[in-house]
Short mmCIF file of C-alpha atoms in Angstrom, two decimals:
data_model
loop_
_atom_site.label_atom_id
_atom_site.label_comp_id
_atom_site.label_asym_id
_atom_site.label_seq_id
_atom_site.Cartn_x
_atom_site.Cartn_y
_atom_site.Cartn_z
CA UNK V 1 -136.98 -10.82 -37.22
CA UNK V 2 -136.22 -7.86 -34.53
CA UNK V 3 -138.78 -5.50 -35.77
CA UNK V 4 -141.56 -8.48 -35.46
CA UNK V 5 -140.45 -9.57 -31.82
CA UNK V 6 -139.80 -6.05 -30.62
CA UNK V 7 -142.44 -4.69 -28.01
CA UNK V 8 -142.05 -1.25 -29.54
CA UNK V 9 -143.17 -0.12 -33.34
CA UNK V 10 -139.74 -0.81 -34.76
CA UNK V 11 -138.72 0.26 -38.53
CA UNK V 12 -134.94 -0.83 -39.17
CA UNK V 13 -135.12 -0.43 -43.03
CA UNK V 14 -133.44 3.20 -42.95
CA UNK V 15 -130.62 1.82 -40.50
CA UNK V 16 -129.92 -1.03 -42.56
CA UNK V 17 -129.37 1.47 -45.52
CA UNK V 18 -127.08 3.76 -43.20
CA UNK V 19 -125.31 0.50 -42.20
CA UNK V 20 -124.88 -0.60 -45.89
CA UNK V 21 -123.32 2.95 -47.10
CA UNK V 22 -121.64 2.81 -43.83
CA UNK V 23 -119.95 -0.34 -45.04
CA UNK V 24 -119.01 1.69 -48.36
CA UNK V 25 -117.37 4.53 -46.60
CA UNK V 26 -120.15 6.98 -45.79
CA UNK V 27 -120.31 8.46 -42.85
CA UNK V 28 -123.58 8.29 -40.58
CA UNK V 29 -123.19 12.22 -40.64
CA UNK V 30 -123.05 12.03 -44.21
CA UNK V 31 -125.50 9.55 -44.87
CA UNK V 32 -128.05 11.77 -43.33
CA UNK V 33 -127.56 14.39 -46.28
CA UNK V 34 -128.66 11.90 -49.00
CA UNK V 35 -132.41 12.79 -50.27
CA UNK V 36 -134.77 10.49 -52.46
CA UNK V 37 -133.30 12.01 -55.72
CA UNK V 38 -129.64 11.39 -54.99
CA UNK V 39 -130.06 7.47 -55.57
CA UNK V 40 -130.08 6.90 -59.22
CA UNK V 41 -129.42 4.02 -61.89
CA UNK V 42 -131.47 1.25 -59.76
CA UNK V 43 -129.34 2.16 -56.35
CA UNK V 44 -125.96 1.71 -58.36
CA UNK V 45 -125.32 5.41 -57.90
CA UNK V 46 -125.88 7.53 -54.50
CA UNK V 47 -124.61 11.30 -54.61
CA UNK V 48 -123.50 12.30 -51.19
CA UNK V 49 -124.42 16.20 -50.93
CA UNK V 50 -122.24 16.52 -47.40
CA UNK V 51 -119.17 15.16 -49.44
CA UNK V 52 -119.85 16.36 -52.80
CA UNK V 53 -119.19 13.45 -54.34
CA UNK V 54 -121.00 10.33 -55.89
CA UNK V 55 -120.24 6.76 -55.02
CA UNK V 56 -120.73 3.66 -57.38
CA UNK V 57 -122.18 0.57 -56.01
CA UNK V 58 -121.20 -2.68 -57.75
CA UNK V 59 -122.63 -5.23 -55.25
CA UNK V 60 -126.16 -5.95 -56.88
CA UNK V 61 -127.55 -7.10 -52.84
CA UNK V 62 -126.59 -3.69 -51.71
CA UNK V 63 -127.62 -1.28 -54.56
CA UNK V 64 -131.23 -3.73 -54.72
CA UNK V 65 -131.68 -2.81 -50.97
CA UNK V 66 -131.24 1.00 -51.29
CA UNK V 67 -133.23 1.21 -54.53
CA UNK V 68 -136.37 -0.66 -53.00
CA UNK V 69 -136.22 1.35 -49.77
CA UNK V 70 -135.73 4.82 -51.68
CA UNK V 71 -139.20 3.56 -53.46
CA UNK V 72 -140.85 2.50 -50.45
CA UNK V 73 -143.50 5.13 -49.61
CA UNK V 74 -144.47 4.05 -46.08
CA UNK V 75 -145.01 1.29 -43.95
CA UNK V 76 -147.94 -0.29 -41.40
CA UNK V 77 -147.16 0.81 -38.08
CA UNK V 78 -148.93 -2.16 -36.85
CA UNK V 79 -149.39 -5.30 -38.50
CA UNK V 80 -153.41 -5.01 -38.17
CA UNK V 81 -153.22 -1.79 -39.93
CA UNK V 82 -154.91 -1.83 -43.08
CA UNK V 83 -153.34 1.10 -45.07
CA UNK V 84 -149.82 2.33 -44.64
CA UNK V 85 -148.68 5.33 -43.15
CA UNK V 86 -146.53 7.60 -45.38
CA UNK V 87 -143.08 8.76 -44.93
CA UNK V 88 -142.91 12.36 -44.13
CA UNK V 89 -139.59 13.50 -45.54
CA UNK V 90 -137.43 13.49 -48.59
CA UNK V 91 -134.11 12.31 -47.37
CA UNK V 92 -133.19 8.71 -47.96
CA UNK V 93 -133.62 7.88 -44.26
CA UNK V 94 -137.09 8.40 -43.39
CA UNK V 95 -139.62 7.99 -40.74
CA UNK V 96 -143.47 8.07 -40.52
CA UNK V 97 -143.47 10.82 -37.81
CA UNK V 98 -143.27 14.40 -38.91
CA UNK V 99 -140.11 15.14 -37.15
CA UNK V 100 -136.63 15.76 -39.07
CA UNK V 101 -134.07 13.72 -39.36
CA UNK V 102 -130.85 14.09 -37.46
CA UNK V 103 -128.00 12.57 -35.93
CA UNK V 104 -130.14 11.77 -32.71
CA UNK V 105 -132.67 10.11 -35.35
CA UNK V 106 -129.53 7.59 -36.28
CA UNK V 107 -127.92 7.42 -32.59
CA UNK V 108 -131.37 6.35 -31.09
CA UNK V 109 -132.03 3.50 -33.78
CA UNK V 110 -128.85 2.20 -33.75
CA UNK V 111 -128.88 1.75 -29.74
CA UNK V 112 -132.15 0.12 -30.13
CA UNK V 113 -130.90 -2.20 -32.97
CA UNK V 114 -128.11 -3.22 -30.86
CA UNK V 115 -130.05 -3.65 -27.76
CA UNK V 116 -132.90 -5.67 -29.09
CA UNK V 117 -130.19 -7.88 -31.74
CA UNK V 118 -127.41 -7.98 -28.93
CA UNK V 119 -124.90 -7.75 -31.78
CA UNK V 120 -122.31 -5.07 -30.57
CA UNK V 121 -120.77 -5.24 -34.15
CA UNK V 122 -123.26 -2.36 -35.17
CA UNK V 123 -122.84 0.02 -32.64
CA UNK V 124 -120.74 3.38 -32.67
CA UNK V 125 -118.43 3.23 -35.96
CA UNK V 126 -117.91 -0.43 -36.20
CA UNK V 127 -119.18 -1.08 -39.23
CA UNK V 128 -117.54 2.08 -40.91
CA UNK V 129 -114.51 1.16 -39.68
CA UNK V 130 -114.66 -2.69 -40.91
CA UNK V 131 -115.67 -1.23 -44.25
CA UNK V 132 -112.61 0.81 -44.58
CA UNK V 133 -110.24 -1.86 -43.19
CA UNK V 134 -111.69 -3.93 -45.85
CA UNK V 135 -111.26 -1.60 -48.48
CA UNK V 136 -107.68 -1.29 -47.41
CA UNK V 137 -106.92 -4.86 -47.82
CA UNK V 138 -108.08 -4.91 -51.07
CA UNK V 139 -105.63 -2.37 -51.97
CA UNK V 140 -103.20 -4.03 -50.20
CA UNK V 141 -103.48 -7.10 -52.84
CA UNK V 142 -103.63 -4.58 -55.82
CA UNK V 143 -100.42 -3.05 -54.86
CA UNK V 144 -98.93 -6.25 -53.82
CA UNK V 145 -97.35 -4.73 -50.59
CA UNK V 146 -98.41 -4.54 -47.21
CA UNK V 147 -99.23 -1.25 -45.55
CA UNK V 148 -96.74 -0.46 -43.25
CA UNK V 149 -95.50 2.53 -41.11
CA UNK V 150 -92.68 3.44 -43.39
CA UNK V 151 -89.99 6.14 -42.99
CA UNK V 152 -91.57 9.58 -43.25
CA UNK V 153 -89.39 10.67 -46.13
CA UNK V 154 -89.90 7.33 -48.08
CA UNK V 155 -91.61 7.51 -51.72
CA UNK V 156 -93.38 4.29 -51.06
CA UNK V 157 -94.86 5.78 -47.68
CA UNK V 158 -96.27 8.76 -49.59
CA UNK V 159 -97.99 6.99 -52.01
CA UNK V 160 -99.70 4.50 -49.44
CA UNK V 161 -100.50 7.61 -47.73
CA UNK V 162 -102.29 8.92 -50.65
CA UNK V 163 -104.14 5.75 -50.88
CA UNK V 164 -105.37 5.60 -47.47
CA UNK V 165 -106.52 8.98 -47.57
CA UNK V 166 -108.35 7.97 -50.99
CA UNK V 167 -110.16 5.06 -48.95
CA UNK V 168 -111.14 7.23 -46.23
CA UNK V 169 -112.06 10.15 -48.54
CA UNK V 170 -109.72 12.67 -46.60
CA UNK V 171 -107.68 14.50 -48.71
CA UNK V 172 -106.13 16.35 -45.93
CA UNK V 173 -105.84 13.04 -43.38
CA UNK V 174 -102.64 13.86 -41.17
CA UNK V 175 -99.89 11.73 -40.97
CA UNK V 176 -100.46 11.10 -37.50
CA UNK V 177 -104.21 10.01 -38.25
CA UNK V 178 -103.07 7.88 -40.89
CA UNK V 179 -100.72 6.27 -38.72
CA UNK V 180 -103.16 5.30 -36.18
CA UNK V 181 -105.48 4.10 -38.49
CA UNK V 182 -102.60 1.87 -39.95
CA UNK V 183 -102.14 0.31 -36.42
CA UNK V 184 -106.07 -0.58 -35.95
CA UNK V 185 -106.19 -1.92 -39.38
CA UNK V 186 -102.97 -4.20 -38.99
CA UNK V 187 -105.10 -5.30 -35.79
CA UNK V 188 -108.06 -6.09 -38.35
CA UNK V 189 -106.03 -7.82 -40.98
CA UNK V 190 -104.70 -10.40 -38.38
CA UNK V 191 -108.01 -11.12 -37.36
CA UNK V 192 -109.63 -11.52 -40.67
CA UNK V 193 -106.38 -13.54 -42.23
CA UNK V 194 -106.85 -15.82 -39.33
CA UNK V 195 -110.85 -15.96 -40.02
CA UNK V 196 -110.24 -16.83 -43.35
CA UNK V 197 -108.03 -19.69 -42.65
CA UNK V 198 -109.71 -23.25 -43.43
CA UNK V 199 -110.73 -25.10 -39.85
CA UNK V 200 -108.96 -28.23 -39.53
CA UNK V 201 -110.91 -31.51 -39.13
#
């Protein structure tokens, strides 16, 4: 809808792909390193070269979108154009321009998207952060225990810290940064649980 209504020539499929992977814990910087051949098994496996790890995607909607985007060879720059203009790069994020893909590419596309949609939830690191907070909430459910800031010497605290490092894929994440993440997470969780409550008639 935004592409159709935009006065400029917009192609947001690559950005939507970035949004999905950000939700799954891939930073926008790491996303830039993904090549077409790194997406396999119908979009259910994505290798992240910048992090030297592979993520498995068990959500069919996300996997289908990424797989379809990977196999898209180009697009029409304008609706009246008869032939598609081929994408120029072999990275997962591609454009019809010959320029290389870099941080500025994603930054500009995101800003245009937020400006044209009017939805600030897609700005900055908000999708990445909310995805990691949701993952922490799922880990809390599995552990049947709230993640709080415990005494530094507590064994339970160490186990929780390792879970948080795993969720963020940052094995060297400092205790100070973990504490900061937990504070933000608990704000997120309060709002999330409040929104989950059934509305009264």
